[in-house]
PDB file of C-alpha atoms in Angstrom:
ATOM      1  CA  MET A  88     -24.801 -13.094  25.227  1.00 54.00           C
ATOM      2  CA  CYS A  89     -25.530 -16.070  23.025  1.00 59.00           C
ATOM      3  CA  GLY A  90     -22.711 -18.169  21.588  1.00 59.00           C
ATOM      4  CA  ARG A  91     -23.494 -17.115  18.037  1.00 59.00           C
ATOM      5  CA  CYS A  92     -23.375 -13.436  18.976  1.00 47.00           C
ATOM      6  CA  ALA A  93     -20.039 -13.898  20.731  1.00 44.00           C
ATOM      7  CA  ALA A  94     -18.655 -15.748  17.707  1.00 46.00           C
ATOM      8  CA  ALA A  95     -19.912 -13.024  15.364  1.00 41.00           C
ATOM      9  CA  GLY A  96     -18.338 -10.353  17.579  1.00 43.00           C
ATOM     10  CA  ALA A  97     -15.040 -12.224  17.633  1.00 45.00           C
ATOM     11  CA  ALA A  98     -15.159 -12.551  13.847  1.00 47.00           C
ATOM     12  CA  ILE A  99     -15.694  -8.803  13.458  1.00 46.00           C
ATOM     13  CA  VAL A 100     -12.809  -7.993  15.804  1.00 45.00           C
ATOM     14  CA  GLY A 101     -10.600 -10.475  13.926  1.00 53.00           C
ATOM     15  CA  ALA A 102     -11.552  -8.960  10.581  1.00 53.00           C
ATOM     16  CA  MET A 103     -10.815  -5.464  11.867  1.00 62.00           C
ATOM     17  CA  SER A 104      -7.416  -6.513  13.197  1.00 75.00           C
ATOM     18  CA  SER A 105      -6.497  -7.853   9.767  1.00 86.00           C
ATOM     19  CA  LEU A 106      -8.254  -5.104   7.792  1.00 93.00           C
ATOM     20  CA  THR A 107      -7.095  -2.010   9.708  1.00 94.00           C
ATOM     21  CA  PRO A 108      -3.428  -2.273   8.655  1.00 96.00           C
ATOM     22  CA  ILE A 109      -4.463  -2.846   5.049  1.00 95.00           C
ATOM     23  CA  LEU A 110      -6.717   0.217   4.998  1.00 96.00           C
ATOM     24  CA  LEU A 111      -3.976   2.327   6.560  1.00 97.00           C
ATOM     25  CA  LEU A 112      -1.495   1.033   3.963  1.00 97.00           C
ATOM     26  CA  VAL A 113      -3.902   1.930   1.147  1.00 97.00           C
ATOM     27  CA  ALA A 114      -4.247   5.475   2.482  1.00 97.00           C
ATOM     28  CA  SER A 115      -0.482   5.823   2.992  1.00 97.00           C
ATOM     29  CA  ASN A 116       0.211   4.627  -0.539  1.00 97.00           C
ATOM     30  CA  VAL A 117      -2.183   7.186  -1.995  1.00 97.00           C
ATOM     31  CA  PHE A 118      -0.140   9.940  -0.315  1.00 96.00           C
ATOM     32  CA  MET A 119       3.181   8.424  -1.381  1.00 95.00           C
ATOM     33  CA  THR A 120       2.124   7.953  -4.989  1.00 96.00           C
ATOM     34  CA  ILE A 121       0.984  11.571  -5.160  1.00 95.00           C
ATOM     35  CA  ALA A 122       4.275  12.682  -3.568  1.00 93.00           C
ATOM     36  CA  TRP A 123       6.419  10.640  -5.942  1.00 93.00           C
ATOM     37  CA  TYR A 124       4.528  11.134  -9.199  1.00 95.00           C
ATOM     38  CA  GLY A 125       2.122  14.067  -8.802  1.00 93.00           C
ATOM     39  CA  HIS A 126       4.827  16.578  -9.658  1.00 93.00           C
ATOM     40  CA  LEU A 127       4.922  15.181 -13.203  1.00 94.00           C
ATOM     41  CA  LEU A 128       1.773  17.219 -13.855  1.00 93.00           C
ATOM     42  CA  PHE A 129       3.608  20.476 -13.079  1.00 92.00           C
ATOM     43  CA  LYS A 130       6.359  20.693 -15.671  1.00 91.00           C
ATOM     44  CA  GLY A 131       7.124  24.332 -14.940  1.00 94.00           C
ATOM     45  CA  ALA A 132       7.805  23.887 -11.225  1.00 94.00           C
ATOM     46  CA  SER A 133      11.456  23.902 -10.198  1.00 95.00           C
ATOM     47  CA  LEU A 134      13.052  20.764  -8.798  1.00 95.00           C
ATOM     48  CA  PRO A 135      13.634  22.230  -5.286  1.00 96.00           C
ATOM     49  CA  VAL A 136       9.955  23.238  -5.088  1.00 95.00           C
ATOM     50  CA  VAL A 137       8.660  19.817  -6.134  1.00 94.00           C
ATOM     51  CA  ILE A 138      11.066  18.102  -3.718  1.00 94.00           C
ATOM     52  CA  LEU A 139       9.777  20.252  -0.840  1.00 95.00           C
ATOM     53  CA  LEU A 140       6.140  19.723  -1.799  1.00 94.00           C
ATOM     54  CA  ALA A 141       6.690  15.973  -2.228  1.00 94.00           C
ATOM     55  CA  TRP A 142       8.258  15.813   1.210  1.00 93.00           C
ATOM     56  CA  LEU A 143       5.293  17.654   2.735  1.00 94.00           C
ATOM     57  CA  ILE A 144       2.875  15.280   1.005  1.00 92.00           C
ATOM     58  CA  ALA A 145       4.921  12.270   2.138  1.00 91.00           C
ATOM     59  CA  LEU A 146       4.752  13.246   5.810  1.00 91.00           C
ATOM     60  CA  PRO A 147       1.126  12.031   6.202  1.00 93.00           C
ATOM     61  CA  GLU A 148       2.202   8.828   4.448  1.00 94.00           C
ATOM     62  CA  TYR A 149       4.596   8.069   7.286  1.00 93.00           C
ATOM     63  CA  CYS A 150       1.900   8.929   9.825  1.00 94.00           C
ATOM     64  CA  LEU A 151      -0.252   6.194   8.255  1.00 96.00           C
ATOM     65  CA  ALA A 152       2.371   3.590   7.320  1.00 96.00           C
ATOM     66  CA  VAL A 153       4.005   3.371  10.738  1.00 95.00           C
ATOM     67  CA  PRO A 154       0.731   2.659  12.587  1.00 95.00           C
ATOM     68  CA  ALA A 155      -0.300   0.227   9.822  1.00 96.00           C
ATOM     69  CA  ASN A 156       2.821  -1.832  10.399  1.00 95.00           C
ATOM     70  CA  ARG A 157       2.583  -1.495  14.155  1.00 95.00           C
ATOM     71  CA  PHE A 158      -1.079  -2.536  14.340  1.00 94.00           C
ATOM     72  CA  GLY A 159      -0.570  -5.284  11.786  1.00 95.00           C
ATOM     73  CA  HIS A 160       2.527  -6.975  13.197  1.00 95.00           C
ATOM     74  CA  LEU A 161       2.274 -10.109  15.314  1.00 93.00           C
ATOM     75  CA  SER A 162       4.457  -8.629  18.055  1.00 94.00           C
ATOM     76  CA  GLN A 163       1.948  -5.807  18.516  1.00 92.00           C
ATOM     77  CA  GLY A 164      -1.169  -7.993  18.554  1.00 91.00           C
ATOM     78  CA  GLY A 165      -1.671  -7.971  14.794  1.00 92.00           C
ATOM     79  CA  VAL A 166      -2.043 -10.926  12.481  1.00 91.00           C
ATOM     80  CA  TYR A 167       0.808 -10.426   9.996  1.00 91.00           C
ATOM     81  CA  THR A 168       4.526 -11.116   9.987  1.00 91.00           C
ATOM     82  CA  ALA A 169       6.904  -8.366   8.857  1.00 92.00           C
ATOM     83  CA  PRO A 170       7.474 -10.044   5.452  1.00 89.00           C
ATOM     84  CA  GLN A 171       3.716 -10.336   4.945  1.00 89.00           C
ATOM     85  CA  LEU A 172       3.227  -6.654   5.773  1.00 92.00           C
ATOM     86  CA  LYS A 173       5.939  -5.666   3.287  1.00 91.00           C
ATOM     87  CA  ILE A 174       4.526  -7.856   0.536  1.00 89.00           C
ATOM     88  CA  ILE A 175       1.012  -6.513   1.189  1.00 91.00           C
ATOM     89  CA  GLN A 176       2.403  -2.970   1.027  1.00 93.00           C
ATOM     90  CA  GLU A 177       4.059  -3.661  -2.322  1.00 91.00           C
ATOM     91  CA  GLY A 178       0.860  -5.127  -3.752  1.00 90.00           C
ATOM     92  CA  ILE A 179      -1.126  -2.115  -2.580  1.00 94.00           C
ATOM     93  CA  SER A 180       1.562   0.223  -3.919  1.00 94.00           C
ATOM     94  CA  ILE A 181       1.371  -1.285  -7.396  1.00 92.00           C
ATOM     95  CA  THR A 182      -2.427  -1.181  -7.401  1.00 92.00           C
ATOM     96  CA  VAL A 183      -2.539   2.457  -6.260  1.00 96.00           C
ATOM     97  CA  PHE A 184       0.156   3.361  -8.786  1.00 95.00           C
ATOM     98  CA  LEU A 185      -1.742   1.702 -11.642  1.00 93.00           C
ATOM     99  CA  VAL A 186      -4.939   3.585 -10.782  1.00 95.00           C
ATOM    100  CA  PHE A 187      -2.963   6.841 -10.473  1.00 96.00           C
ATOM    101  CA  THR A 188      -1.286   6.430 -13.872  1.00 95.00           C
ATOM    102  CA  LEU A 189      -4.607   5.696 -15.547  1.00 95.00           C
ATOM    103  CA  TRP A 190      -6.690   8.394 -13.827  1.00 96.00           C
ATOM    104  CA  VAL A 191      -4.277  11.206 -13.135  1.00 96.00           C
ATOM    105  CA  LEU A 192      -1.412  10.861 -15.607  1.00 95.00           C
ATOM    106  CA  LYS A 193      -3.680   9.432 -18.337  1.00 95.00           C
ATOM    107  CA  GLU A 194      -1.037   6.848 -19.235  1.00 94.00           C
ATOM    108  CA  ALA A 195      -2.066   3.355 -20.204  1.00 93.00           C
ATOM    109  CA  PRO A 196       0.420   0.671 -19.187  1.00 91.00           C
ATOM    110  CA  ARG A 197       1.840  -1.592 -21.877  1.00 94.00           C
ATOM    111  CA  TRP A 198       0.902  -5.260 -21.778  1.00 94.00           C
ATOM    112  CA  GLN A 199       4.403  -5.990 -20.464  1.00 95.00           C
ATOM    113  CA  ASP A 200       3.783  -3.636 -17.537  1.00 91.00           C
ATOM    114  CA  VAL A 201       0.466  -5.332 -16.752  1.00 91.00           C
ATOM    115  CA  ALA A 202       2.139  -8.753 -16.935  1.00 93.00           C
ATOM    116  CA  ALA A 203       4.881  -7.587 -14.554  1.00 91.00           C
ATOM    117  CA  PHE A 204       2.294  -6.200 -12.130  1.00 89.00           C
ATOM    118  CA  ALA A 205       0.369  -9.489 -12.311  1.00 90.00           C
ATOM    119  CA  LEU A 206       3.513 -11.461 -11.492  1.00 91.00           C
ATOM    120  CA  ILE A 207       4.200  -9.284  -8.462  1.00 87.00           C
ATOM    121  CA  LEU A 208       0.591  -9.587  -7.280  1.00 85.00           C
ATOM    122  CA  SER A 209       0.750 -13.359  -7.764  1.00 89.00           C
ATOM    123  CA  GLY A 210       3.791 -13.311  -5.476  1.00 84.00           C
ATOM    124  CA  LEU A 211       1.671 -11.485  -2.907  1.00 82.00           C
ATOM    125  CA  ALA A 212      -1.021 -14.143  -3.156  1.00 84.00           C
ATOM    126  CA  TRP A 213       1.570 -16.892  -2.856  1.00 84.00           C
ATOM    127  CA  ALA A 214       3.194 -15.319   0.201  1.00 79.00           C
ATOM    128  CA  LEU A 215      -0.100 -14.900   2.036  1.00 78.00           C
ATOM    129  CA  TRP A 216      -1.531 -18.274   1.021  1.00 77.00           C
ATOM    130  CA  SER A 217       1.525 -20.426   1.559  1.00 62.00           C
ATOM    131  CA  ARG A 218       2.533 -19.082   4.965  1.00 58.00           C
ATOM    132  CA  GLY A 219       1.253 -21.116   7.870  1.00 56.00           C
ATOM    133  CA  ALA A 220       0.980 -19.976  11.451  1.00 50.00           C
ATOM    134  CA  PRO A 221       4.238 -18.405  12.622  1.00 51.00           C
ATOM    135  CA  ALA A 222       6.436 -20.352  14.986  1.00 50.00           C
ATOM    136  CA  ALA A 223       6.166 -19.209  18.576  1.00 47.00           C
TER     137      ALA A 223
END
C-alpha cells in the first residue's frame, strides 16, 4: 500500500473515532428530547401515562449515550476527555432542543434564549479549542 493510501486510511479511522461518539450523542439526544418534551403535545394524557411513555422513550437514549461515552473516552481508545464529552453532549442537547421546539412545538425562542444558547455553544468551542493533549 502506498504511503498516501495508508495516511488517508489512518485519517478516515481517526475521523471515525472522533465522529462516532458525536453521532451516537446526536441520536441519543433526539430520543431524550422527545422523552422530556414530546408529552407537551398530548395535553389530555395523564401524568403517570406520560411518565411511563417518557421512560420507555428514554431507554434507547441510554443505549446510545453509554456507548457514545465509552467509545469517545480516552481510556477506551477514544479521543475525548470526560469533560469534553459532557460539553459536547450539552452542545448537542441544546441544538437538538432548539430544532425540536421550532419544528415540533412550533415555539420560536426569544432573542434572550438564542443569546443564552450561543453563550453555551461558545463555551463548547472554547473547551474543545483550548484543551491541549491530555497529560499521560
